[in-house]
Coordinates of C-alpha atoms and ligand atoms in Angstrom, one line a residue:
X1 CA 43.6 31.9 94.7
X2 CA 46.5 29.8 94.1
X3 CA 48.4 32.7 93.1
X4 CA 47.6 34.9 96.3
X5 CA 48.6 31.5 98.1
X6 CA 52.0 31.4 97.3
X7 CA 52.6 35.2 97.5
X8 CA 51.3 35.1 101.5
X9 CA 53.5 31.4 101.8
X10 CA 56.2 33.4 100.5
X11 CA 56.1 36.4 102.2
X12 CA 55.6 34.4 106.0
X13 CA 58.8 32.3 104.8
X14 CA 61.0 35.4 104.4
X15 CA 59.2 36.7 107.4
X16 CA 60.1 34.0 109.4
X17 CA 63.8 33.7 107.7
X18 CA 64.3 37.0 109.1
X19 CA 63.4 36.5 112.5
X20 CA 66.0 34.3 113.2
X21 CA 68.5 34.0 115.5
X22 CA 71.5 35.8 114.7
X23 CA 74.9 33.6 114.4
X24 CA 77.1 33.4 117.4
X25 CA 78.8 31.0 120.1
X26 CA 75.9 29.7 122.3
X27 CA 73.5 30.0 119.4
X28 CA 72.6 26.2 119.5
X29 CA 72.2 25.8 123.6
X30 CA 69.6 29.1 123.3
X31 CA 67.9 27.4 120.7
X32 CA 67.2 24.2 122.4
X33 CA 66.8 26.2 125.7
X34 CA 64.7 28.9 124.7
X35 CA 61.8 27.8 121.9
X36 CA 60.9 24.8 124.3
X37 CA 57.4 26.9 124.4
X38 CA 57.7 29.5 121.6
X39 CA 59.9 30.2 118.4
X40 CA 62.7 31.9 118.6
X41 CA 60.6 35.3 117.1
X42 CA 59.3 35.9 120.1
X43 CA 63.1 37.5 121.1
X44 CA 65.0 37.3 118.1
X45 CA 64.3 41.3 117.4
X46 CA 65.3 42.5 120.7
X47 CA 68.0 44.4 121.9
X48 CA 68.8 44.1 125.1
X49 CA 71.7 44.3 127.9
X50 CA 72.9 41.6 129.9
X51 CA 70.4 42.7 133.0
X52 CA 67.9 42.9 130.9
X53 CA 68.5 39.6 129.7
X54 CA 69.0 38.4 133.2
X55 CA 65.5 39.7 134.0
X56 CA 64.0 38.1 131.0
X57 CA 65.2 34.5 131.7
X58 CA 64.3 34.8 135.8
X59 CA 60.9 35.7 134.2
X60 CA 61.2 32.8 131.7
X61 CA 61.9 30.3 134.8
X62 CA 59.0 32.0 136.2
X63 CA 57.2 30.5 133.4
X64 CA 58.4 27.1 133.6
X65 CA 62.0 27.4 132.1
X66 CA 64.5 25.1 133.7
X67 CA 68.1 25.5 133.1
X68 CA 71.4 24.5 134.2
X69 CA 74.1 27.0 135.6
X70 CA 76.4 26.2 132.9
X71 CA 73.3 26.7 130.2
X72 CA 72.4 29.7 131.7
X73 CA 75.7 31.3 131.8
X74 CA 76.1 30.5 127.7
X75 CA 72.7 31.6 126.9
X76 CA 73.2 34.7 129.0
X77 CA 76.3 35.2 126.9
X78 CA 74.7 34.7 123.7
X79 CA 71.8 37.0 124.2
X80 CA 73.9 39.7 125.7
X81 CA 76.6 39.5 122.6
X82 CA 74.2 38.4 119.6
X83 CA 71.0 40.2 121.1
X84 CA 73.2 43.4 122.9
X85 CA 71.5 47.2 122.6
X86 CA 71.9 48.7 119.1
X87 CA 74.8 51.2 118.8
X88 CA 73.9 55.0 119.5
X89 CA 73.7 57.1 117.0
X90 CA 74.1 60.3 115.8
X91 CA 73.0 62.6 112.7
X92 CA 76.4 64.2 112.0
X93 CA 74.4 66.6 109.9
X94 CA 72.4 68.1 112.7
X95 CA 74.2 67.1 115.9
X96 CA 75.6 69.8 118.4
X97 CA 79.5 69.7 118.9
X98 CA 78.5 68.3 122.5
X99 CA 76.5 65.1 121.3
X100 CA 79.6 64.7 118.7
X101 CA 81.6 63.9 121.4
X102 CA 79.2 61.8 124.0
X103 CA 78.3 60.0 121.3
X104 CA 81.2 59.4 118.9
X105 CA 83.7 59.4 121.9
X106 CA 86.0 61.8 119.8
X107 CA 87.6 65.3 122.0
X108 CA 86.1 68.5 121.9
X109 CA 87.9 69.5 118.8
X110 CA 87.8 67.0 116.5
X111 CA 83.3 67.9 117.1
X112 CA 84.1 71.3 116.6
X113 CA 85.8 70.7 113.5
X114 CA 82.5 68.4 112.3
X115 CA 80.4 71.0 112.5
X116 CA 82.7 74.0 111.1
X117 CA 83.3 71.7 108.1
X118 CA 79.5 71.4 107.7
X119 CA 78.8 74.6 108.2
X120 CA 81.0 75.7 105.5
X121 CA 80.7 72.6 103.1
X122 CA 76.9 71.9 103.6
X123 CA 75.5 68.4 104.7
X124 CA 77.8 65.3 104.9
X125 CA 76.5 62.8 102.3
X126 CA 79.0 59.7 103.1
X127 CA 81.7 58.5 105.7
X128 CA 84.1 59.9 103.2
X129 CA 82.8 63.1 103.4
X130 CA 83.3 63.1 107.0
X131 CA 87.1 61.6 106.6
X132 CA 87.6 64.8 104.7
X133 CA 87.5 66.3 108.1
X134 CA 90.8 68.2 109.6
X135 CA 91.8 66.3 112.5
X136 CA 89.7 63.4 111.7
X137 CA 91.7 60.1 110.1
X138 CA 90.3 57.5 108.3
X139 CA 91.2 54.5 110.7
X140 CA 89.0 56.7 113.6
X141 CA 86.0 57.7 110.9
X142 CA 85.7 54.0 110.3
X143 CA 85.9 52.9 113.8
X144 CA 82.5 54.5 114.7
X145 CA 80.5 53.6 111.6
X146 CA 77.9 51.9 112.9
X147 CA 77.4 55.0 115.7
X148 CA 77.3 57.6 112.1
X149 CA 73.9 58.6 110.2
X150 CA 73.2 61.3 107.5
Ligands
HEC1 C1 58.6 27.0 129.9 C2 58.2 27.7 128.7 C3 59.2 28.8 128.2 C4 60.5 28.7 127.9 C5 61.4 27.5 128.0 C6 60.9 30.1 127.5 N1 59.9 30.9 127.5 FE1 59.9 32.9 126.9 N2 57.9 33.0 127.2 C7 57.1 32.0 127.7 C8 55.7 32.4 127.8 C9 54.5 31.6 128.3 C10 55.7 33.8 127.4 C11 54.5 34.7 127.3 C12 54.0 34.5 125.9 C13 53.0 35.5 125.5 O1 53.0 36.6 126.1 O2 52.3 35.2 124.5 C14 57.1 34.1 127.0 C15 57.5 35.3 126.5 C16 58.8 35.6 126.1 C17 59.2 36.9 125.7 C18 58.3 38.1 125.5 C19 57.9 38.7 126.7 C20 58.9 39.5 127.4 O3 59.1 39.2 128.6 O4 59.6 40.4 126.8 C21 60.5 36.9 125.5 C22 61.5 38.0 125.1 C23 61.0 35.5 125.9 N3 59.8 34.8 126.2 C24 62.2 35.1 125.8 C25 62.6 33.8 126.2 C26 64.0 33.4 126.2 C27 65.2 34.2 125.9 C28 64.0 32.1 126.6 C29 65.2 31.2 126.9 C30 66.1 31.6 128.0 C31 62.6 31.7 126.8 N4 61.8 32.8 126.5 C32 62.2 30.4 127.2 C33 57.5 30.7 128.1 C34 58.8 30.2 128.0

């Protein structure tokens, strides 16, 4: 009994530990502004743009929120950096030439050359693999990281 206590105490900790609010300028002033009524959980997952954030605080004030001009400009800030959408991303394995380059932002043939290399060399397993790429430099492979999956 004891035993299954501290395994569920410990598993809502690291629940809770993850749910919070990323670091960034403004953190504090959304913090005091916006788990007045609930924890910060109830947005620290999201990923949103600024005019969905906009949307989300009218609704908030909706609800009772009041809020300065000069709070809500630095809570608007902070949720738009620290809670902005997710990179897109793209399967550089399976993606056509013309996804390459909406996604990644790179011409037509530095894509072509993506998937030729593939074709030839099978499946990229690493961002190295795809730095191996003609036309493709390191300094621009690394750049778009976060937009890259395998
Ligand atoms: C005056 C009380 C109050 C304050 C302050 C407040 N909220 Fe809320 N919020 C609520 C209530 C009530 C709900 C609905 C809860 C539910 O559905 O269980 C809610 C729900 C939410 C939701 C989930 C629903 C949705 O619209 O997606 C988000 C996200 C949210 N709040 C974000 C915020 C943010 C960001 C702030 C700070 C700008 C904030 N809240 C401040 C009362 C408040």
């Amino acid at each position: 009994m004891i035993r299954t206590l501290l395994i569920l105490t410990t598993l809502f900790a690291a629940s809770a530990w993850a749910q919070d609010l990323p670091d960034g300028p403004g953190k504090p002033a959304t913090e005091r502004i916006c788990t007045g009524c609930h924890g910060a959980e109830m947005f620290a997952t999201y990923h949103k743009s600024a005019d969905d954030w906009e949307r989300t605080i009218t609704t908030m004030t909706e609800k009772g929120l009041s809020i300065s001009d000069a709070d809500y400009a630095t809570v608007l800030d902070y949720l738009s950096k620290s809670l902005g959408p997710l990179p897109p991303k793209v399967n550089v394995n399976k993606a056509t030439a013309a996804d390459l380059v909406r996604i990644l932002k790179i011409t037509d043939k530095q894509a072509e050359a993506i998937v030729a290399y593939r074709t030839k060399n099978g499946d990229f397993k690493d961002l190295d693999g795809v730095k191996k790429v003609d036309g493709l430099d390191a300094a621009t492979v690394d750049g778009k990281k976060d937009n890259i999956v395998f």
